[in-house]
Coordinates of C-alpha atoms in Angstrom, one line a residue:
X1 CA -80.0 5.1 8.4
X2 CA -79.3 1.5 7.4
X3 CA -78.0 -0.7 10.2
X4 CA -76.1 -3.2 8.1
X5 CA -73.3 -3.2 5.5
X6 CA -74.5 -3.2 1.9
X7 CA -73.0 -5.2 -0.9
X8 CA -71.5 -2.8 -3.4
X9 CA -70.5 -3.8 -7.0
X10 CA -68.2 -1.2 -8.5
X11 CA -68.6 -2.8 -11.9
X12 CA -72.4 -2.4 -12.0
X13 CA -72.4 1.1 -13.5
X14 CA -75.0 2.2 -10.9
X15 CA -74.7 5.4 -9.0
X16 CA -73.0 5.0 -5.6
X17 CA -73.1 7.4 -2.7
X18 CA -70.0 7.8 -0.6
X19 CA -69.4 9.4 2.8
X20 CA -65.9 10.2 4.2
X21 CA -65.9 11.3 7.8
X22 CA -62.9 12.1 10.0
X23 CA -63.0 12.5 13.8
X24 CA -60.1 14.7 14.8
X25 CA -60.6 13.9 18.5
X26 CA -60.7 10.2 18.2
X27 CA -58.3 10.2 15.2
X28 CA -60.7 7.9 13.3
X29 CA -61.3 7.9 9.5
X30 CA -64.6 6.3 8.3
X31 CA -65.5 5.5 4.7
X32 CA -69.1 4.5 4.0
X33 CA -70.6 3.5 0.6
X34 CA -74.2 2.9 -0.4
X35 CA -76.2 2.3 -3.6
X36 CA -78.9 4.5 -2.2
X37 CA -79.1 8.0 -0.7
X38 CA -79.5 6.5 2.8
X39 CA -76.2 6.4 4.8
X40 CA -75.5 3.0 6.4
X41 CA -74.8 3.0 10.1
X42 CA -71.8 0.7 9.8
X43 CA -68.9 2.1 7.7
X44 CA -67.3 0.0 5.0
X45 CA -63.8 1.1 6.2
X46 CA -62.6 2.3 9.6
X47 CA -59.0 3.3 10.0
X48 CA -57.2 4.9 13.0
X49 CA -55.0 7.8 11.8
X50 CA -53.8 11.2 12.9
X51 CA -54.3 13.7 10.1
X52 CA -53.4 16.8 12.2
X53 CA -50.0 17.2 10.6
X54 CA -51.7 17.1 7.1
X55 CA -54.9 19.1 7.6
X56 CA -54.4 22.9 7.5
X57 CA -56.6 25.8 8.3
X58 CA -56.6 26.7 4.7
X59 CA -56.1 24.1 2.0
X60 CA -57.6 22.6 -1.2
X61 CA -59.6 19.4 -1.3
X62 CA -59.9 17.1 -4.3
X63 CA -60.2 13.6 -5.6
X64 CA -57.6 11.1 -6.7
X65 CA -58.0 7.4 -7.6
X66 CA -56.1 4.6 -9.3
X67 CA -57.0 1.2 -10.7
X68 CA -53.5 -0.1 -11.3
X69 CA -53.0 -1.7 -14.7
X70 CA -56.8 -1.7 -15.4
X71 CA -58.5 1.0 -17.4
X72 CA -61.7 2.4 -16.1
X73 CA -63.7 5.7 -16.0
X74 CA -65.5 7.2 -13.1
X75 CA -67.8 10.3 -12.8
X76 CA -68.5 12.5 -9.9
X77 CA -72.0 13.9 -10.1
X78 CA -71.8 16.1 -7.1
X79 CA -70.2 16.5 -3.7
X80 CA -70.4 18.6 -0.5
X81 CA -67.9 19.3 2.2
X82 CA -67.9 20.7 5.7
X83 CA -65.1 21.2 8.3
X84 CA -67.3 20.8 11.4
X85 CA -70.5 18.8 11.6
X86 CA -72.6 17.0 9.0
X87 CA -72.0 17.8 5.3
X88 CA -75.0 19.1 3.3
X89 CA -77.2 16.4 1.6
X90 CA -77.0 16.4 -2.1
X91 CA -80.1 17.2 -4.2
X92 CA -80.2 14.2 -6.4
X93 CA -82.8 15.7 -8.8
X94 CA -80.4 18.5 -9.7
X95 CA -77.4 16.2 -10.5
X96 CA -76.3 15.9 -14.1
X97 CA -76.8 12.8 -16.3
X98 CA -74.1 10.5 -17.6
X99 CA -72.3 11.7 -20.7
X100 CA -72.7 9.8 -23.9
X101 CA -70.5 6.7 -24.5
X102 CA -68.7 8.4 -27.4
X103 CA -67.7 11.3 -25.3
X104 CA -66.6 8.9 -22.6
X105 CA -64.3 7.0 -24.9
X106 CA -62.8 10.3 -26.2
X107 CA -62.2 11.5 -22.7
X108 CA -60.6 8.2 -21.7
X109 CA -58.3 8.3 -24.8
X110 CA -57.2 11.8 -24.0
X111 CA -56.6 10.9 -20.4
X112 CA -54.6 7.8 -21.2
X113 CA -52.5 9.8 -23.8
X114 CA -51.8 12.5 -21.4
X115 CA -50.8 10.0 -18.7
X116 CA -48.5 8.2 -21.0
X117 CA -46.8 11.3 -22.2
X118 CA -46.4 12.4 -18.6
X119 CA -44.8 9.0 -17.6
X120 CA -42.4 9.2 -20.6
X121 CA -41.4 12.7 -19.7
X122 CA -40.8 11.7 -16.0
X123 CA -38.7 8.8 -17.1
X124 CA -36.6 11.0 -19.4
X125 CA -36.0 13.5 -16.6
X126 CA -35.0 10.7 -14.2
X127 CA -32.7 9.1 -16.7
X128 CA -31.0 12.5 -17.3
X129 CA -30.6 13.1 -13.6
X130 CA -29.1 9.7 -13.2
X131 CA -26.6 10.2 -16.0
X132 CA -25.6 13.6 -14.7
X133 CA -25.0 12.3 -11.3
X134 CA -23.1 9.3 -12.6
X135 CA -20.8 11.6 -14.7
X136 CA -20.4 13.9 -11.7
X137 CA -19.4 11.1 -9.4
X138 CA -17.2 9.3 -11.9
X139 CA -13.5 9.0 -11.0
X140 CA -11.1 10.9 -13.3
X141 CA -8.3 8.6 -14.5
X142 CA -5.0 10.4 -14.5
X143 CA -1.8 9.2 -16.2
X144 CA -0.1 8.0 -12.9
X145 CA -3.1 5.8 -12.1
X146 CA -2.6 3.6 -15.2
X147 CA 0.7 2.3 -13.9
X148 CA -0.6 1.5 -10.3
X149 CA -0.6 -2.2 -9.6
X150 CA -3.0 -2.7 -6.6
X151 CA -6.7 -3.2 -7.1
X152 CA -8.9 -0.2 -7.4
X153 CA -12.0 -0.4 -5.2
X154 CA -15.2 1.5 -5.8
X155 CA -16.2 4.1 -3.2
X156 CA -19.5 2.4 -2.7
X157 CA -17.8 -0.9 -2.0
X158 CA -15.6 0.7 0.7
X159 CA -18.5 2.6 2.2
X160 CA -20.4 -0.7 2.6
X161 CA -17.3 -2.4 4.0
X162 CA -16.9 0.2 6.7
X163 CA -20.7 0.6 7.3
X164 CA -20.6 4.3 6.3
X165 CA -17.2 5.0 8.0
X166 CA -18.8 4.9 11.4
X167 CA -16.9 5.9 14.5
X168 CA -17.5 2.6 16.1
X169 CA -15.1 1.0 13.6
X170 CA -12.4 3.7 13.9
X171 CA -9.0 2.1 14.5
X172 CA -7.0 5.3 14.8
X173 CA -6.3 8.7 13.3
X174 CA -3.4 11.1 12.7
X175 CA -2.4 14.1 10.7
X176 CA -3.0 12.5 7.3
X177 CA -6.4 10.9 8.0
X178 CA -8.4 8.3 9.8
X179 CA -8.3 4.5 9.7
X180 CA -11.4 2.3 9.8
X181 CA -11.9 -1.5 10.2
X182 CA -14.0 -2.9 7.4
X183 CA -15.2 -6.2 5.8
X184 CA -15.2 -6.4 2.0
X185 CA -18.7 -7.4 0.8
X186 CA -17.6 -10.0 -1.7
X187 CA -14.6 -11.8 -0.1
X188 CA -15.7 -11.1 3.5
X189 CA -12.1 -10.4 4.3
X190 CA -11.3 -7.9 7.1
X191 CA -9.3 -4.9 6.0
X192 CA -8.1 -1.5 7.3
X193 CA -9.3 1.5 5.3
X194 CA -7.3 4.6 5.5
X195 CA -9.2 7.8 4.6
X196 CA -6.9 10.6 3.7
X197 CA -7.9 13.8 5.4
X198 CA -9.3 16.5 3.1
X199 CA -7.7 19.2 5.3
X200 CA -4.3 17.7 4.7
X201 CA -2.5 19.9 2.1
X202 CA -0.2 17.0 1.3
X203 CA -3.0 14.5 1.1
X204 CA -2.8 13.7 -2.6
X205 CA 1.0 13.6 -2.4
X206 CA 1.0 11.1 0.4
X207 CA -1.7 9.1 -1.4
X208 CA 0.3 8.8 -4.6
X209 CA 3.4 8.1 -2.6
X210 CA 1.9 5.2 -0.7
X211 CA 0.4 3.6 -3.8
X212 CA 3.6 4.0 -5.8
X213 CA 5.7 2.7 -2.9
X214 CA 4.0 0.0 -0.8
X215 CA 1.8 -1.0 -3.7
X216 CA 4.8 -2.8 -5.3
X217 CA 6.6 -3.9 -2.2
X218 CA 6.3 -7.5 -1.1
X219 CA 7.8 -8.5 2.3
X220 CA 6.5 -10.4 5.3
X221 CA 7.3 -7.5 7.6
X222 CA 5.6 -4.7 5.6
X223 CA 1.9 -4.0 5.8
X224 CA 0.4 -5.2 2.5
X225 CA -1.6 -2.8 0.4
X226 CA -4.8 -4.5 -0.9
X227 CA -6.0 -1.6 -3.0
X228 CA -7.1 2.0 -3.2
X229 CA -9.9 4.3 -4.2
X230 CA -10.2 7.9 -5.4
X231 CA -13.4 9.7 -6.0
X232 CA -13.3 13.5 -6.3
X233 CA -12.0 14.7 -2.9
X234 CA -12.1 11.2 -1.3
X235 CA -8.8 9.4 -1.1
X236 CA -8.7 5.9 0.4
X237 CA -6.1 3.1 0.9
X238 CA -7.0 -0.5 1.8
X239 CA -4.6 -2.6 3.8
X240 CA -4.5 -6.0 5.5
X241 CA -6.2 -5.7 8.9
X242 CA -3.8 -6.1 11.8
X243 CA -5.9 -7.4 14.7
X244 CA -3.4 -6.5 17.4
X245 CA -3.2 -2.9 16.4
X246 CA -0.1 -0.7 16.7
X247 CA 3.0 -1.4 18.8
X248 CA 2.7 1.9 20.8
X249 CA -0.7 0.8 22.2
X250 CA 0.7 -2.4 23.6
X251 CA 3.7 -0.6 25.0
X252 CA 2.0 2.3 26.7
X253 CA -1.7 1.6 27.2
X254 CA -2.8 0.0 30.4
X255 CA -3.2 -3.8 30.2
X256 CA -6.8 -5.1 29.9
X257 CA -8.5 -8.4 29.4
X258 CA -8.0 -8.1 25.6
X259 CA -4.6 -6.3 25.8
X260 CA -1.7 -7.9 27.6
X261 CA 1.9 -6.9 28.4
X262 CA 4.3 -7.8 25.6
X263 CA 6.9 -10.3 26.8
X264 CA 10.6 -9.8 26.1
X265 CA 10.5 -12.7 23.6
X266 CA 7.7 -11.0 21.7
X267 CA 9.4 -7.7 21.8
X268 CA 12.7 -9.1 20.4
X269 CA 10.7 -10.9 17.7
X270 CA 9.0 -7.6 16.7
X271 CA 12.4 -5.8 16.7
X272 CA 13.9 -8.3 14.4
X273 CA 10.9 -8.3 12.1
X274 CA 10.9 -4.5 11.7
X275 CA 14.7 -4.5 11.1
X276 CA 14.2 -7.1 8.4
X277 CA 11.5 -5.0 6.7
X278 CA 13.7 -1.9 6.8
X279 CA 16.7 -3.8 5.3
X280 CA 14.4 -4.8 2.4
X281 CA 13.5 -1.1 1.9
X282 CA 17.1 0.1 2.0
X283 CA 19.0 -2.6 0.1
X284 CA 16.9 -5.5 -1.2
X285 CA 14.3 -3.8 -3.4
X286 CA 14.8 -2.5 -6.9
X287 CA 15.0 1.1 -5.5
X288 CA 16.0 2.6 -2.2
X289 CA 12.9 3.4 -0.1
X290 CA 13.4 5.9 2.7
X291 CA 10.5 5.5 5.1
X292 CA 11.1 8.8 7.0
X293 CA 8.5 8.1 9.7
X294 CA 9.6 5.0 11.7
X295 CA 8.0 5.0 15.1
X296 CA 6.1 2.6 17.4
X297 CA 2.7 3.8 16.1
X298 CA 3.7 2.9 12.6
X299 CA 4.6 -0.7 13.6
X300 CA 1.5 -2.9 13.3
X301 CA 1.0 -6.4 14.8
X302 CA -0.8 -9.3 13.2
X303 CA -2.6 -12.1 15.0
X304 CA 0.7 -13.7 15.8
X305 CA 2.4 -10.5 17.0
X306 CA 4.7 -10.3 14.0
X307 CA 5.9 -6.7 13.5
X308 CA 5.0 -5.1 10.2
X309 CA 6.1 -1.6 9.2
X310 CA 3.3 0.6 7.7
X311 CA 2.3 4.1 6.8
X312 CA 4.4 5.0 3.8
X313 CA 2.8 8.5 3.4
X314 CA 6.2 10.3 3.8
X315 CA 8.3 7.7 2.0
X316 CA 10.6 8.7 -0.8
X317 CA 12.2 6.5 -3.6
X318 CA 15.7 6.8 -5.0
X319 CA 17.8 4.8 -7.4
X320 CA 20.7 2.9 -5.8
X321 CA 23.7 5.1 -5.8
X322 CA 21.7 8.3 -6.3
X323 CA 22.0 11.3 -4.0
X324 CA 18.7 12.1 -2.2
X325 CA 17.2 15.5 -3.0
X326 CA 16.7 18.1 -0.3
X327 CA 13.1 18.3 1.0
X328 CA 11.3 19.8 3.9
X329 CA 12.0 18.3 7.3
X330 CA 9.3 15.8 8.1
X331 CA 8.9 13.1 10.8
X332 CA 8.0 12.8 14.5
X333 CA 9.5 14.5 17.5
X334 CA 12.1 12.3 19.1
X335 CA 12.8 10.2 16.0
X336 CA 14.4 13.0 13.8
X337 CA 18.1 12.7 13.1
X338 CA 20.0 15.9 14.0
X339 CA 21.5 16.3 10.5
X340 CA 18.0 16.7 8.9
X341 CA 18.0 20.4 10.0
X342 CA 21.3 21.0 8.2
X343 CA 20.8 19.0 5.0
X344 CA 17.0 18.5 4.8
X345 CA 17.7 15.1 3.2
X346 CA 16.1 11.9 4.3
X347 CA 18.6 9.1 4.0
X348 CA 19.0 5.5 5.0
X349 CA 21.0 6.8 7.9
X350 CA 18.1 9.0 9.2
X351 CA 15.9 5.9 9.1
X352 CA 18.5 4.1 11.2
X353 CA 18.5 6.9 13.7
X354 CA 14.7 6.6 14.1
X355 CA 15.0 2.8 14.3
X356 CA 17.5 3.3 17.2
X357 CA 14.9 5.4 19.0
X358 CA 12.4 2.6 18.4
X359 CA 14.9 0.0 19.9
X360 CA 15.2 1.9 23.1
X361 CA 11.5 2.6 23.2
X362 CA 10.7 -1.2 23.0
X363 CA 13.3 -2.1 25.6
X364 CA 12.5 0.6 28.1
X365 CA 8.8 0.9 27.6
X366 CA 9.2 4.7 27.4
X367 CA 8.7 7.2 24.6
X368 CA 11.8 9.0 23.2
X369 CA 10.7 12.2 24.9
X370 CA 8.8 12.2 28.2
X371 CA 7.8 15.8 29.1
X372 CA 6.5 14.7 32.5
X373 CA 9.7 12.8 33.5
X374 CA 12.4 14.0 35.8
X375 CA 14.9 16.4 34.1
X376 CA 17.6 13.7 33.8
X377 CA 15.1 11.3 32.3
X378 CA 13.5 13.7 29.9
X379 CA 15.4 12.5 26.8
X380 CA 15.3 8.7 26.6
X381 CA 18.6 8.2 24.8
X382 CA 20.5 10.5 27.2
X383 CA 19.0 8.7 30.2
X384 CA 19.9 5.3 28.7
X385 CA 23.4 6.4 27.9
X386 CA 23.9 7.6 31.5
X387 CA 22.8 4.2 32.9
X388 CA 24.9 2.4 30.3
X389 CA 28.0 4.4 31.3
X390 CA 27.4 3.6 34.9
X391 CA 27.2 -0.1 34.2
X392 CA 23.5 -0.2 35.2
X393 CA 22.0 -1.1 31.9
X394 CA 19.2 -3.3 33.4
X395 CA 17.8 -0.3 35.3
X396 CA 16.4 1.0 32.0
X397 CA 14.4 -2.2 31.2
X398 CA 10.6 -1.8 31.1
X399 CA 9.3 -2.4 34.6
X400 CA 6.2 -4.1 33.2
X401 CA 8.5 -7.1 32.3
X402 CA 9.0 -7.7 36.1
X403 CA 12.6 -8.8 35.5
X404 CA 11.6 -11.6 33.1
X405 CA 14.0 -11.0 30.1
X406 CA 17.1 -12.4 28.4
X407 CA 20.0 -10.3 29.7
X408 CA 22.2 -10.9 26.7
X409 CA 19.4 -9.8 24.3
X410 CA 18.6 -6.7 26.4
X411 CA 22.3 -5.6 26.4
X412 CA 22.4 -6.2 22.6
X413 CA 19.2 -4.2 22.0
X414 CA 20.2 -1.3 24.2
X415 CA 23.7 -1.1 22.9
X416 CA 22.4 -1.3 19.3
X417 CA 19.9 1.4 20.1
X418 CA 22.7 3.7 21.3
X419 CA 24.8 3.0 18.2
X420 CA 21.9 3.8 15.9
X421 CA 21.2 7.0 17.9
X422 CA 24.6 8.5 17.4
X423 CA 24.5 12.1 16.2
X424 CA 27.2 11.4 13.6
X425 CA 25.5 9.7 10.5
X426 CA 28.7 7.8 9.6
X427 CA 28.9 6.3 13.1
X428 CA 25.5 4.6 12.7
X429 CA 25.4 1.0 11.4
X430 CA 23.6 0.1 8.2
X431 CA 20.4 -1.9 8.4
X432 CA 22.3 -5.0 7.1
X433 CA 24.7 -4.8 10.0
X434 CA 21.8 -4.2 12.4
X435 CA 20.0 -7.4 11.2
X436 CA 23.3 -9.4 11.5
X437 CA 23.8 -8.1 15.0
X438 CA 20.3 -9.1 16.0
X439 CA 20.6 -12.5 14.4
X440 CA 24.0 -13.1 16.1
X441 CA 25.8 -13.3 12.8
X442 CA 28.1 -10.4 13.6
X443 CA 29.8 -9.5 16.9
X444 CA 29.1 -6.1 18.4
X445 CA 32.1 -3.7 18.8
X446 CA 33.6 -3.6 22.3
X447 CA 33.6 0.2 22.5
X448 CA 30.7 2.5 22.1
X449 CA 30.5 6.2 21.2
X450 CA 28.2 8.4 23.2
X451 CA 25.2 9.4 21.1
X452 CA 25.9 13.1 21.2
X453 CA 29.7 13.4 21.8
X454 CA 33.0 11.7 21.1
X455 CA 33.2 9.7 24.2
X456 CA 34.3 6.0 24.4
X457 CA 33.2 3.5 26.9
X458 CA 34.7 0.0 27.2
X459 CA 32.0 -2.6 27.5
X460 CA 33.8 -4.8 30.0
X461 CA 34.5 -2.3 32.7
X462 CA 31.8 0.2 31.9
X463 CA 34.3 3.1 32.7
X464 CA 33.8 6.4 31.0
X465 CA 36.6 8.4 29.5
X466 CA 35.8 12.1 28.7
X467 CA 39.2 13.8 27.9
X468 CA 37.5 17.0 26.6
X469 CA 35.8 17.6 29.9
X470 CA 38.2 16.3 32.6
X471 CA 39.1 19.9 33.6
X472 CA 35.6 20.7 34.6
X473 CA 34.7 20.9 38.3
X474 CA 32.3 18.0 39.0
X475 CA 29.9 20.1 40.9
X476 CA 29.8 22.8 38.2
X477 CA 29.3 20.2 35.6
X478 CA 26.3 18.7 37.5
X479 CA 24.8 22.2 37.9
X480 CA 25.1 22.9 34.2
X481 CA 23.6 19.6 33.4
X482 CA 20.5 20.2 35.6
X483 CA 20.2 23.7 34.2
X484 CA 20.3 22.5 30.6
X485 CA 17.8 19.7 31.5
X486 CA 15.3 22.1 32.9
X487 CA 15.7 24.4 29.8
X488 CA 15.2 21.4 27.6
X489 CA 12.1 20.4 29.4
X490 CA 10.6 23.8 29.1
X491 CA 11.6 23.9 25.4
X492 CA 10.0 20.5 24.7
X493 CA 6.7 21.6 26.2
X494 CA 6.7 24.7 24.0
X495 CA 7.9 22.9 21.0
X496 CA 5.2 20.3 21.2
X497 CA 2.7 23.1 20.4
X498 CA 4.5 24.2 17.3
X499 CA 6.0 20.9 16.0
X500 CA 3.8 20.8 12.9
X501 CA 4.8 24.3 11.8
X502 CA 8.5 24.2 12.8
X503 CA 9.6 20.6 12.9
X504 CA 13.3 21.5 12.7
X505 CA 13.4 23.8 15.8
X506 CA 13.7 20.9 18.2
X507 CA 16.6 19.4 16.2
X508 CA 18.6 22.6 16.4
X509 CA 18.0 22.9 20.1
X510 CA 18.8 19.2 20.7
X511 CA 22.2 19.5 19.0
X512 CA 23.1 22.4 21.3
X513 CA 22.2 21.0 24.7
X514 CA 22.4 17.2 24.2
X515 CA 24.9 15.9 26.8

């Protein structure tokens, strides 16, 4: 056995001996070449590799080689193979001779022709598969899409922007889908990408509604739609990114190093901003836009804590002066106007009712319905009205403010919230009046009707006059009130489980037992 490596010239045309040895214990692959029949001691190539996943108990063994762009021909005169131990030595005398040059060129030509045909066939197959996939993934353009103004993004672009819609960038989720934070590849602008849920039966309807509605709206207090995307079952909307998230999180989540308590000044600014945006929808745009889902979670805050109304998935458009059509009752528990169960019509007045609930929510730091609260505090508007009628309006202010608020503004917001929450639609102010009240351009009325009944309270003395109930015994009245409150509390817990299927049930119950 030779003890040194030998110089091997692959272009010489001489016969070359090759040994390929693999040690399955040491996981070492050795390749040894020699121009003679004597095996050198030192391999030409030693490579550590574990072939156990590849080598099977029963398998075929063959040869494969490549010279890149160069053309060459190689011949194997003979070979031997053994699984364990040394392979049998070849009998060089019995090996065949080289074929004639003519035959060699013919074989090479056939091989090259076959290889070329194979390559062409593979390319044709790959091109066909690419075209089929492209056609399959292509977005179908429907008639309504031709009139949509906002930019249409490609699905690939939004997938890159959200890094594959990863949970780490999930901003929130609801009945209609999930919202992700993303960065557009070209502009590097941060956006919020809303992915409509495939399980939502109304998914396409909300998708078209938002594009048709918010896509053409332009107001500083409305979330701006940047664009959209539709690919087969995937429906996506792209909005401006709101770094401070939704209003409900700042109102109800525990303060952290990155999330602070909203001051009264900030809250009042947010209220006026949302009111301005809602006025634009009702009266200042070319059509009337009924939002139908005004609530704290749909008020988003930019870097300067400006309130912007978003989520137009339930919105409906009407011509000015037209009568809204009857639809199914939609919305969120605690924000639904009582008349919706009778008429099924979303109107500007039902939006005002929901805005009234939002006003009280912001001022009090409490949700419209608190199932875990005391019976008399279960329904926010009823509790606020009771405190108002007792002349203790400041008792309802969010304790997180620690007494730091403008008293006149608090009285204004609470009183306006009660006015907007009146069960009679014609007793609620329009959004134009609401904005003028908030801006101090219009004086609030001195008397205030109770939200659920015809009761009048004079603002100066805060005395309550209830002519229709003066004959009731006070103790009996209190017992009935507590009983109704407990019934209502039990009902709310049960209704919270079936709200999606029967959204009007709560409204019917509310109209019966509201004080």
